[in-house]
Amino acid sequence: MFINIDIESDIPVYLQLIYEIKRLIITGSLRQGEFLPSIRNLAGDIGINMHTVNKSYKQLVAEGILVKDTKGFKVGALSKRQMNRTLKKEFNERLRQILIDAAMFNLSYEEFSEWQAKVTEDIMKGND
Amino acid sequence: MFINIDIESDIPVYLQLIYEIKRLIITGSLRQGEFLPSIRNLAGDIGINMHTVNKSYKQLVAEGILVKDTKGFKVGALSKRQMNRTLKKEFNERLRQILIDAAMFNLSYEEFSEWQAKVTEDIMKGND
């Protein structure tokens, strides 16, 4: 499992880790039912604090993406992956802010779509 | 100038205020060169802390959207409104996260586009 964390980044490490795990799931590197490394192992491998890994795993459980059982954290069932009301509201707000900023900085619909396509391509390739 | 702030919301008030001001600019309610209310007046009108208004205004100045002169804060020139490197990087990251979440929760391209169109419509109407 290749996880790319940039300690120097302005983005909090726990948030980077959340999106790295999500990226591994959507690109198929981590599959339904597959176990993630233990908190201790992952923290050791990346060289970050165990509390940070714990925070990321817990948020992914709260979002219904990971499931915790007696053996550890695993990827939850795809069929159960649905945005709840809170997540929908939060997603809506983030989309709203990004669209306001796009208009604010005069990005045309085409420029925004191109940007979106480029970012999607990078996600699928695993680039930053 | 009609500013809509929800004190009960999970979104920090200074951030709500930033996006309300941006919304007023992109919808044409606030024009290039137009002065914003003084920090004291706006804080009083909305019923929020002056520090909060100050924080929002300062961030908008940092983004090149507002300009501070001796008479107060005014909307900067549209022609100078360009994302700098930091803003671009930050915008890119927010777009990346939102697209990962869209894929994560199995939003199809069509569903995402529809959601986007709906949010754009609400921004232009001034709805939440």
XYZ file of C-alpha atoms in Angstrom:
256
model
C 0.000 0.000 0.000
C 1.719 3.155 -1.170
C 0.739 6.207 0.833
C 2.087 9.575 -0.105
C 2.289 12.058 2.798
C 3.990 15.432 2.643
C 5.021 16.491 6.137
C 5.945 19.965 4.843
C 2.491 20.610 3.377
C -0.026 23.120 4.768
C -2.637 20.362 4.643
C -2.909 18.597 8.022
C -1.357 15.119 7.916
C -4.533 13.376 9.154
C -6.454 14.945 6.240
C -3.786 13.954 3.712
C -3.980 10.406 5.063
C -7.779 10.340 4.768
C -7.592 11.366 1.105
C -4.747 8.958 0.387
C -6.836 6.078 1.742
C -9.881 7.261 -0.226
C -7.719 7.484 -3.343
C -6.462 3.920 -2.839
C -10.064 2.751 -2.521
C -11.405 4.529 -5.606
C -8.455 3.423 -7.731
C -9.006 -0.175 -6.606
C -5.726 -0.596 -4.690
C -7.706 -1.191 -1.517
C -10.754 -3.383 -1.919
C -13.982 -4.021 -0.071
C -13.309 -6.054 3.057
C -9.547 -5.583 2.863
C -7.815 -4.770 6.158
C -5.731 -1.651 6.573
C -2.391 -1.798 8.369
C -2.682 -1.506 12.141
C -2.444 2.025 13.492
C 0.969 1.233 14.983
C 2.372 -0.210 11.751
C 1.081 2.524 9.491
C 2.321 5.248 11.857
C 5.721 3.547 11.951
C 5.909 3.068 8.168
C 5.020 6.673 7.339
C 6.887 8.093 10.302
C 3.934 9.919 11.847
C 2.195 9.904 15.200
C -0.178 7.039 16.090
C -2.776 9.604 17.195
C -2.791 11.030 13.678
C -3.471 7.650 12.083
C -6.141 6.991 14.693
C -7.822 10.319 13.884
C -7.901 9.517 10.159
C -9.211 5.973 10.664
C -11.904 7.213 13.039
C -13.101 9.860 10.599
C -13.228 7.279 7.810
C -15.347 5.069 10.081
C -17.645 8.030 10.790
C -18.025 8.542 7.030
C -18.988 4.872 6.615
C -15.913 4.093 4.521
C -13.994 1.981 7.009
C -15.448 -0.530 9.438
C -13.794 -1.498 12.697
C -13.996 -5.080 13.874
C -12.053 -7.157 16.392
C -9.219 -7.734 13.894
C -8.802 -4.082 12.938
C -10.002 -1.564 10.360
C -11.231 -2.763 6.997
C -12.812 -1.220 3.917
C -16.588 -1.275 4.289
C -19.089 -2.615 1.795
C -19.443 -0.510 -1.327
C -23.216 -0.973 -1.244
C -23.384 0.705 2.181
C -21.352 3.688 1.048
C -23.902 6.487 1.019
C -23.544 10.094 2.053
C -25.604 10.752 5.139
C -27.289 14.101 5.705
C -24.304 15.674 7.445
C -21.879 14.568 4.741
C -24.217 15.793 2.003
C -24.543 19.194 3.633
C -20.802 19.448 4.104
C -20.108 18.329 0.516
C -22.640 20.851 -0.748
C -20.929 23.657 1.170
C -17.473 22.739 -0.148
C -18.825 22.619 -3.688
C -20.516 25.978 -3.130
C -17.284 27.582 -1.935
C -15.268 26.186 -4.816
C -17.810 27.373 -7.395
C -17.909 30.849 -5.827
C -14.100 30.973 -6.008
C -14.122 29.800 -9.609
C -16.520 32.644 -10.498
C -14.559 35.061 -8.322
C -11.371 34.412 -10.249
C -13.138 34.468 -13.598
C -12.667 30.835 -14.463
C -14.906 30.095 -17.404
C -17.025 26.944 -17.466
C -14.543 25.439 -19.930
C -11.503 26.317 -17.824
C -13.155 24.853 -14.745
C -14.075 21.661 -16.617
C -10.519 21.331 -17.904
C -9.115 21.817 -14.422
C -11.533 19.201 -13.149
C -10.512 16.730 -15.867
C -6.826 17.277 -15.123
C -7.318 16.742 -11.373
C -9.379 13.592 -12.023
C -6.598 12.233 -14.237
C -4.008 12.949 -11.535
C -6.127 11.223 -8.891
C -6.384 8.115 -11.031
C -2.647 8.128 -11.733
C -1.827 8.773 -8.091
C -0.111 12.101 -8.756
C -0.433 15.132 -6.539
C -26.013 44.940 1.266
C -27.771 41.808 2.414
C -25.476 39.392 4.237
C -26.773 36.063 5.369
C -24.941 34.590 8.370
C -26.043 31.514 10.300
C -24.629 31.651 13.819
C -25.806 28.068 14.457
C -23.881 26.658 11.497
C -20.801 24.415 11.761
C -19.073 26.726 9.266
C -17.002 29.377 11.063
C -18.643 32.807 10.868
C -15.552 34.488 9.339
C -15.631 31.930 6.511
C -19.374 32.405 5.956
C -18.763 36.147 5.773
C -15.940 35.711 3.232
C -18.203 33.670 0.946
C -21.132 36.062 1.417
C -18.948 38.961 0.287
C -17.611 36.930 -2.640
C -21.185 36.021 -3.574
C -22.237 39.684 -3.513
C -19.310 40.499 -5.801
C -19.941 37.752 -8.359
C -23.650 38.484 -8.476
C -22.923 42.194 -9.067
C -24.403 43.492 -5.797
C -20.980 44.789 -4.818
C -19.047 46.446 -7.615
C -15.424 47.250 -8.382
C -14.269 50.195 -6.284
C -17.312 50.077 -4.004
C -16.622 50.463 -0.275
C -17.690 47.853 2.206
C -19.274 48.860 5.509
C -16.730 49.685 8.207
C -15.738 46.769 10.417
C -17.608 48.313 13.329
C -20.815 48.882 11.362
C -20.887 45.480 9.748
C -20.156 43.733 13.045
C -22.964 45.725 14.651
C -25.450 45.064 11.823
C -24.885 41.312 11.759
C -24.422 41.049 15.499
C -20.980 39.453 15.415
C -17.581 40.277 16.843
C -15.450 42.999 15.203
C -12.469 40.619 15.227
C -14.431 38.233 13.048
C -15.203 40.896 10.446
C -11.575 42.014 10.561
C -10.406 38.440 9.947
C -12.686 38.084 6.915
C -11.700 41.455 5.429
C -8.005 40.710 5.929
C -8.260 37.350 4.201
C -10.104 38.961 1.294
C -7.300 41.507 1.036
C -4.734 38.678 1.055
C -6.645 37.041 -1.796
C -6.507 40.285 -3.776
C -10.290 40.706 -3.706
C -10.536 43.665 -1.345
C -8.165 46.625 -1.189
C -7.607 48.675 1.928
C -7.109 52.405 1.594
C -7.332 55.325 4.004
C -11.140 55.439 3.696
C -11.674 51.743 4.330
C -12.034 48.454 2.482
C -13.211 48.463 -1.112
C -13.657 45.910 -3.875
C -10.443 45.665 -5.902
C -10.124 45.945 -9.670
C -11.505 42.963 -11.561
C -8.500 43.048 -13.907
C -6.147 42.441 -10.981
C -8.134 39.506 -9.701
C -5.858 36.576 -10.415
C -5.133 33.502 -8.351
C -1.583 33.572 -7.120
C 0.438 30.375 -6.721
C -0.711 29.732 -3.175
C -4.389 30.225 -4.027
C -4.070 27.997 -7.088
C -2.466 25.234 -5.075
C -5.100 25.520 -2.398
C -7.946 25.588 -4.956
C -6.449 22.555 -6.667
C -6.350 20.651 -3.383
C -9.969 21.502 -2.540
C -11.060 20.402 -6.009
C -9.023 17.211 -5.623
C -10.688 16.385 -2.296
C -14.169 17.046 -3.613
C -13.607 14.889 -6.705
C -12.204 12.048 -4.570
C -15.310 12.270 -2.365
C -17.585 12.299 -5.395
C -15.929 9.088 -6.647
C -15.909 7.643 -3.138
C -19.659 8.006 -2.833
C -20.283 6.763 -6.362
C -21.558 10.020 -7.803
C -21.642 9.619 -11.548
C -20.311 12.355 -13.816
C -23.933 13.309 -14.600
C -24.968 13.416 -10.951
C -21.962 15.553 -10.090
C -22.701 17.944 -12.976
C -26.319 18.226 -11.890
C -25.297 18.942 -8.319
C -22.876 21.561 -9.630
C -25.585 23.213 -11.757
C -27.990 23.272 -8.808
C -25.405 24.870 -6.503
C -24.500 27.455 -9.165
C -28.163 28.354 -9.534
C -28.521 28.755 -5.755
C -25.414 30.976 -5.601
C -26.838 33.263 -8.256
C -30.209 33.412 -6.511
C -28.575 33.975 -3.143
C -30.003 30.821 -1.581
C -28.090 28.581 0.765
